[in-house]
Coordinates of C-alpha atoms in Angstrom, one line a residue:
M1 CA 4.2 -18.7 -12.7
V2 CA 5.1 -16.1 -10.6
R3 CA 2.6 -13.9 -9.8
I4 CA 2.5 -10.3 -7.1
A5 CA -1.2 -9.4 -7.1
D6 CA -4.3 -11.4 -5.9
L7 CA -5.0 -13.8 -8.3
P8 CA -7.8 -13.4 -10.3
D9 CA -11.0 -16.0 -10.5
S10 CA -9.7 -18.8 -12.8
N11 CA -8.9 -22.7 -12.1
L12 CA -5.5 -21.3 -11.0
Q13 CA -3.9 -22.5 -7.7
S14 CA -1.8 -20.2 -5.9
K15 CA 0.2 -20.8 -2.7
R16 CA 1.7 -17.9 -1.2
L17 CA 5.9 -17.1 -1.4
G18 CA 6.0 -14.7 0.7
A19 CA 5.9 -10.8 1.4
L20 CA 6.9 -8.2 -0.8
R21 CA 7.1 -4.7 0.7
R22 CA 5.6 -1.3 -1.6
V23 CA 7.9 1.6 -1.8
V24 CA 7.4 5.0 -4.0
F25 CA 10.5 6.6 -5.3
G26 CA 10.6 9.9 -6.5
A27 CA 12.6 12.8 -6.9
P28 CA 13.1 15.8 -4.4
S29 CA 11.4 18.5 -6.2
Y30 CA 8.6 16.1 -7.0
F31 CA 7.6 16.3 -3.4
A32 CA 8.2 18.9 -2.6
R33 CA 5.7 20.2 -5.5
N34 CA 2.7 17.5 -4.5
G35 CA 4.2 15.7 -1.2
R36 CA 4.9 12.0 -0.2
P37 CA 1.3 9.6 -1.5
E38 CA 0.0 8.2 1.4
H39 CA -1.2 5.8 -1.3
P40 CA -0.7 4.6 -5.0
A41 CA -4.1 6.1 -5.3
E42 CA -3.2 9.7 -5.0
L43 CA -0.5 9.2 -7.9
R44 CA -3.1 9.7 -10.2
A45 CA -4.1 13.2 -9.2
N46 CA -0.6 14.4 -9.5
S47 CA 0.9 11.6 -12.4
P48 CA 3.2 13.5 -15.7
F49 CA 1.6 10.3 -17.3
P50 CA -0.5 11.6 -20.5
S51 CA -4.3 10.4 -18.8
G52 CA -5.5 7.1 -19.8
T53 CA -2.1 5.4 -19.0
K54 CA -2.6 2.3 -18.4
F55 CA -0.2 0.2 -15.6
Q56 CA -0.2 -3.3 -15.1
G57 CA -1.9 -4.9 -12.2
S58 CA -3.7 -1.5 -11.7

């Protein structure tokens, strides 16, 4: 199994394979209206998805 997030408490063991850089892509018009987010949490305030939408890893 390969994971890109923290390993939850379990009996599983983990081994770091490398680093992953996360980036945000968006339409220029979105950034013009909302600015560029500094942190993923900022996306919740300007989300185009309905409230309560769950994303894997969040």
